[in-house]
Coordinates of C-alpha atoms (C1' of nucleotides) in Angstrom, one line a residue:
Chain A
M1 CA 165.0 115.7 122.9
K2 CA 165.4 114.4 126.5
Q3 CA 162.3 114.3 128.3
Q4 CA 162.9 116.5 131.4
N5 CA 159.6 117.7 132.4
I6 CA 156.2 116.4 131.0
F7 CA 154.4 119.8 131.1
H8 CA 157.2 121.3 129.1
D9 CA 157.3 118.6 126.6
A10 CA 153.6 118.8 125.6
G11 CA 154.2 122.7 125.7
I12 CA 151.8 123.3 128.3
R13 CA 152.4 125.3 131.6
E14 CA 153.5 123.6 134.6
T15 CA 151.3 124.9 137.8
P16 CA 150.2 123.5 141.3
I17 CA 146.9 122.3 140.0
R18 CA 148.4 120.4 137.4
K19 CA 151.2 118.9 139.0
A20 CA 149.2 117.9 141.8
I21 CA 146.4 116.1 139.5
L22 CA 149.6 114.6 137.5
S23 CA 150.6 113.1 140.5
I24 CA 146.8 111.7 141.5
F25 CA 147.3 109.6 138.2
E26 CA 150.8 108.8 138.9
T27 CA 150.0 107.0 142.2
S28 CA 146.3 105.9 141.6
K29 CA 146.0 102.1 140.5
T30 CA 142.7 102.5 138.8
P31 CA 141.1 104.7 136.3
L32 CA 139.6 108.0 137.7
S33 CA 136.5 110.1 137.3
A34 CA 136.5 114.0 137.4
Q35 CA 134.9 113.4 140.9
D36 CA 137.8 111.0 142.0
I37 CA 140.2 113.4 141.0
E38 CA 138.4 116.8 142.6
S39 CA 137.9 114.9 145.8
H40 CA 141.3 113.7 145.9
T41 CA 143.4 114.3 149.2
K42 CA 146.1 115.9 146.9
L43 CA 144.1 118.4 146.0
A44 CA 142.7 119.6 149.2
T45 CA 145.0 122.7 149.7
L46 CA 144.6 123.7 146.2
H47 CA 140.5 123.1 146.1
P48 CA 140.6 123.7 142.2
D49 CA 136.8 124.8 140.5
T50 CA 135.4 121.8 139.2
V51 CA 135.7 123.5 135.6
T52 CA 139.3 123.3 136.2
I53 CA 139.4 119.7 136.7
Y54 CA 137.8 119.2 133.5
R55 CA 139.9 121.3 131.5
T56 CA 143.1 120.0 133.1
L57 CA 141.7 116.4 132.0
E58 CA 141.0 117.8 128.7
T59 CA 144.5 119.4 128.6
F60 CA 146.2 116.1 129.5
C61 CA 144.0 113.9 127.1
D62 CA 145.0 116.3 124.4
A63 CA 148.7 116.5 125.4
G64 CA 148.7 112.5 125.5
I65 CA 149.5 112.6 129.0
I66 CA 146.1 110.5 129.8
R67 CA 143.7 108.9 127.9
R68 CA 139.4 108.6 128.6
I69 CA 137.8 105.3 129.0
E70 CA 134.3 104.5 129.4
L71 CA 133.3 101.5 131.6
Q72 CA 129.4 101.5 131.3
E73 CA 128.7 104.0 134.4
G74 CA 127.3 106.9 132.1
K75 CA 130.4 108.9 132.9
F76 CA 134.2 108.9 131.8
R77 CA 137.1 107.7 133.9
Y78 CA 140.8 108.6 133.4
E79 CA 143.9 106.9 133.4
L80 CA 147.8 107.5 132.5
E81 CA 148.7 106.7 129.1
Q82 CA 150.8 103.8 128.9
E83 CA 151.0 100.2 127.8
H84 CA 148.4 99.3 126.0
H85 CA 145.7 97.3 128.0
H86 CA 142.2 97.0 129.0
H87 CA 140.1 96.5 132.3
I88 CA 138.0 94.2 134.1
V89 CA 135.4 95.5 136.4
C90 CA 133.4 93.7 139.2
L91 CA 129.8 94.4 138.8
S92 CA 129.3 93.7 142.9
C93 CA 132.1 96.1 144.4
G94 CA 133.3 98.1 141.4
K95 CA 136.9 96.9 141.5
I96 CA 138.8 97.9 138.3
Q97 CA 141.5 95.5 137.4
D98 CA 144.0 95.8 134.2
I99 CA 144.2 93.2 131.7
H100 CA 146.8 92.5 129.2
D101 CA 145.0 90.6 126.6
C102 CA 143.8 91.7 123.5
I103 CA 142.4 91.1 119.9
D104 CA 144.9 90.0 117.8
E105 CA 146.5 91.4 114.7
Q106 CA 144.9 89.2 112.3
T107 CA 141.3 89.9 113.8
Q108 CA 142.0 93.7 113.4
R109 CA 143.2 93.3 109.8
R110 CA 140.3 91.2 108.8
I111 CA 137.9 93.8 110.5
K112 CA 139.6 96.7 108.3
K113 CA 139.3 94.1 105.3
E114 CA 135.9 93.9 105.7
T115 CA 134.4 97.2 106.9
G116 CA 136.5 99.4 105.1
F117 CA 137.4 101.4 108.2
T118 CA 140.8 102.2 109.4
I119 CA 141.2 101.5 112.9
Q120 CA 142.7 104.1 115.2
R121 CA 142.0 102.5 118.3
H122 CA 139.7 100.1 120.2
S123 CA 137.8 99.6 123.9
L124 CA 137.7 96.6 125.2
E125 CA 136.3 96.0 128.7
F126 CA 135.1 93.1 130.8
F127 CA 132.3 92.9 133.1
G128 CA 131.8 90.1 135.9
I129 CA 132.3 89.4 139.4
C130 CA 135.6 89.3 141.4
A131 CA 136.7 86.3 143.8
D132 CA 136.7 88.2 146.9
C133 CA 132.8 89.2 146.0
R134 CA 132.0 85.5 145.0
T135 CA 133.3 84.2 148.3
A136 CA 131.9 86.9 150.3
Chain B
M1 CA 106.1 78.2 125.2
K2 CA 104.9 80.0 122.0
Q3 CA 106.2 83.3 121.4
Q4 CA 103.2 85.5 120.4
N5 CA 104.0 89.1 121.9
I6 CA 107.2 90.2 123.0
F7 CA 105.5 92.5 125.9
H8 CA 103.5 89.5 127.3
D9 CA 106.6 87.1 127.1
A10 CA 108.4 89.7 129.2
G11 CA 105.7 90.1 131.3
I12 CA 105.3 94.0 130.7
R13 CA 102.1 95.7 129.4
E14 CA 101.7 96.3 125.8
T15 CA 101.1 100.3 125.3
P16 CA 101.1 102.1 122.3
I17 CA 104.3 104.1 123.4
R18 CA 106.3 100.9 123.5
K19 CA 105.1 99.5 120.3
A20 CA 106.3 102.5 118.9
I21 CA 109.7 102.1 120.5
L22 CA 110.0 98.5 120.0
S23 CA 109.4 99.1 116.0
I24 CA 111.6 101.9 116.0
F25 CA 114.4 99.4 117.2
E26 CA 113.4 96.9 114.8
T27 CA 114.0 99.1 111.9
S28 CA 117.1 100.8 113.0
K29 CA 120.3 100.0 111.8
T30 CA 122.6 101.8 114.2
P31 CA 122.2 101.9 118.0
L32 CA 120.2 104.9 119.4
S33 CA 120.4 107.0 122.1
A34 CA 117.6 108.6 124.2
Q35 CA 117.4 111.5 122.2
D36 CA 117.3 109.7 119.2
I37 CA 114.2 107.6 120.5
E38 CA 112.3 111.0 121.5
S39 CA 112.9 112.7 118.1
H40 CA 111.8 109.9 115.7
T41 CA 109.4 110.3 113.7
K42 CA 107.1 107.1 114.6
L43 CA 106.7 109.0 118.0
A44 CA 105.5 112.2 116.3
T45 CA 101.8 111.6 117.3
L46 CA 102.3 110.0 120.4
H47 CA 105.0 112.7 121.6
P48 CA 106.0 110.8 124.6
D49 CA 107.6 112.7 127.6
T50 CA 111.4 112.5 127.9
V51 CA 111.0 110.6 131.2
T52 CA 108.8 108.0 129.7
I53 CA 111.5 107.2 127.2
Y54 CA 114.2 106.8 129.8
R55 CA 111.6 104.4 131.7
T56 CA 110.9 102.4 128.2
L57 CA 114.4 101.9 128.1
E58 CA 115.3 101.0 131.3
T59 CA 112.4 98.8 131.2
F60 CA 113.4 97.4 127.6
C61 CA 116.8 96.3 129.1
D62 CA 115.5 94.6 132.1
A63 CA 113.3 92.7 129.6
G64 CA 116.0 91.5 127.7
I65 CA 114.6 93.1 125.2
I66 CA 117.1 95.7 124.2
R67 CA 121.0 96.3 125.3
R68 CA 122.5 99.3 126.6
I69 CA 126.2 100.1 125.0
E70 CA 128.8 103.2 125.3
L71 CA 130.3 104.0 122.4
Q72 CA 133.0 107.0 124.1
E73 CA 130.3 109.8 123.4
G74 CA 129.5 110.5 127.2
K75 CA 125.7 109.2 126.6
F76 CA 124.1 105.5 126.3
R77 CA 123.1 104.1 123.0
Y78 CA 120.8 100.9 122.9
E79 CA 119.8 98.5 120.1
L80 CA 118.0 95.2 120.1
E81 CA 119.1 92.3 121.8
Q82 CA 120.4 89.9 119.4
E83 CA 123.3 87.8 118.1
H84 CA 126.3 88.8 119.8
H85 CA 128.3 91.6 118.2
H86 CA 130.3 94.5 118.2
H87 CA 130.7 98.1 116.5
I88 CA 132.9 99.7 114.3
V89 CA 132.4 104.1 114.9
C90 CA 133.9 106.4 112.3
L91 CA 135.4 109.2 114.3
S92 CA 134.7 111.6 111.0
C93 CA 131.1 111.1 110.2
G94 CA 129.8 109.5 113.3
K95 CA 128.6 106.1 111.0
I96 CA 128.4 103.2 113.0
Q97 CA 128.8 99.3 111.7
D98 CA 128.3 96.1 113.4
I99 CA 131.5 93.7 113.4
H100 CA 131.0 90.1 114.0
D101 CA 134.5 89.4 115.0
C102 CA 135.0 88.9 118.8
I103 CA 137.8 88.1 121.2
D104 CA 138.3 84.3 121.5
E105 CA 137.1 82.0 124.2
Q106 CA 141.0 80.7 125.0
T107 CA 141.6 84.2 126.0
Q108 CA 138.3 84.6 128.1
R109 CA 139.5 81.5 130.0
R110 CA 142.6 82.8 130.3
I111 CA 141.5 86.3 131.5
K112 CA 139.2 84.4 134.2
K113 CA 142.3 82.4 135.0
E114 CA 144.3 85.3 135.7
T115 CA 141.9 87.6 137.1
G116 CA 139.9 85.3 139.6
F117 CA 136.9 87.2 138.0
T118 CA 134.1 85.1 136.5
I119 CA 133.0 87.1 133.3
Q120 CA 129.3 88.1 132.7
R121 CA 129.8 90.1 129.5
H122 CA 132.3 92.4 127.6
S123 CA 132.3 95.4 125.3
L124 CA 134.4 95.8 122.3
E125 CA 134.3 98.8 120.2
F126 CA 136.5 100.0 117.4
F127 CA 136.9 104.0 116.1
G128 CA 138.7 104.7 113.0
I129 CA 137.6 106.4 109.6
C130 CA 135.4 104.9 107.1
A131 CA 136.1 104.3 103.7
D132 CA 133.7 107.6 102.6
C133 CA 135.3 109.7 104.7
R134 CA 138.5 108.8 103.3
T135 CA 137.8 109.4 100.0
A136 CA 135.9 112.5 100.5
Chain C
dA1 C1' 154.6 141.6 129.1
dT2 C1' 152.1 138.2 127.1
dA3 C1' 150.0 134.3 126.6
dT4 C1' 148.3 130.8 129.3
dC5 C1' 145.6 129.3 133.1
dT6 C1' 141.9 129.5 136.6
dG7 C1' 137.4 130.9 139.0
dC8 C1' 133.2 132.4 138.9
dA9 C1' 128.4 132.4 137.2
dA10 C1' 125.8 130.4 134.4
dA11 C1' 124.4 127.0 131.3
dT12 C1' 123.5 122.4 128.6
dT13 C1' 123.2 117.7 128.4
dT14 C1' 122.0 113.2 130.2
dT15 C1' 119.7 111.0 133.3
dT16 C1' 117.0 110.0 137.6
dT17 C1' 112.9 110.5 141.2
dG18 C1' 108.0 111.5 143.6
dC19 C1' 103.6 111.6 143.3
dA20 C1' 99.1 111.8 141.1
dA21 C1' 96.2 110.7 137.1
dA22 C1' 95.5 107.7 133.1
dA23 C1' 95.2 103.5 130.9
dA24 C1' 96.1 98.2 130.7
dG25 C1' 94.4 93.6 131.6
Chain D
dC1 C1' 88.7 97.5 139.6
dT2 C1' 93.7 96.7 140.5
dT3 C1' 98.2 96.9 139.0
dT4 C1' 101.4 99.1 135.9
dT5 C1' 102.4 103.0 133.0
dT6 C1' 102.6 108.0 131.8
dG7 C1' 103.0 113.0 132.5
dC8 C1' 104.4 116.8 135.2
dA9 C1' 107.3 119.1 138.1
dA10 C1' 111.7 119.0 140.0
dA11 C1' 116.1 117.6 140.6
dA12 C1' 120.7 115.3 140.3
dA13 C1' 125.0 114.3 138.2
dA14 C1' 128.3 115.0 134.2
dT15 C1' 130.0 118.2 131.4
dT16 C1' 131.0 122.8 128.8
dT17 C1' 130.9 128.0 128.1
dG18 C1' 132.4 133.0 128.4
dC19 C1' 134.4 136.0 130.6
dA20 C1' 137.6 138.7 133.6
dG21 C1' 141.1 138.4 137.0
dA22 C1' 145.6 135.6 138.1
dT23 C1' 149.6 133.4 137.3
dA24 C1' 153.5 131.1 134.3
dT25 C1' 157.4 132.0 131.5

DNA sequence: ATATCTGCAAATTTTTTGCAAAAAG
DNA sequence: CTTTTTGCAAAAAATTTGCAGATAT
């Protein structure tokens, strides 16, 4: 199946709001909250309702277009579903950077064996102080 | 300094509500949400206000008595600050179990080096299906 | 045309803030 | 008796639900 359109492929309709939100994710360097999306300039002319943002995020998650993460902020953030990775967050300025290290397969096998759980996914997030904030 | 009283040691006052909440944590096998605390039987006779629960949790966190975690539920959970560990959550029944595996020191050093961040803490949570739910 | 999507209104859930009365040390 | 803690009232922030009108295909 040739991928011509991410919306058609996911079996959902292509609308101006969805195209704008997808484009926001495609150009964002960090995971975004529902608020980040709503206040993004690319949505300025469409000014979708808050509810529509939440519903779009849920639809995109269900379609496997984006992924939902938590960074100890008491809210969710979302980012494009892409190669597996994690994050490191600066506790001083809030900067979020991707991490490509992960727990090894061997450890996951041990966890499965010891707990009896099958593992579907995991989260791994680091919190610290970035170089800029340390020198500032 | 001999530890006679966790409250005195933390420089906070010992009150019936705080003693009850501490005792709830001490006997709980899983991390608890603010709601879990509020509806716990041990608080039935004291029936503290919701605000007091939240303020107590914050005070306990600041005092290093408990730790705040997120398990992709859109709310916080809290557990006694004890030996470093992580969790595995059953996506079917919600069961939360402790994990004592962790990312290795070598990986953390690499992350520090590659990102320039100093690392203060990290979260590592697994999500899957427990044995009971698989056989049921 | 018909199924899907969006907006509006309203509500729910989680958490926070301000102030005065109550309790701890 | 002074400082800290609690309750009450209120609000903020994040997210969800129902329904009717608008839009995509």
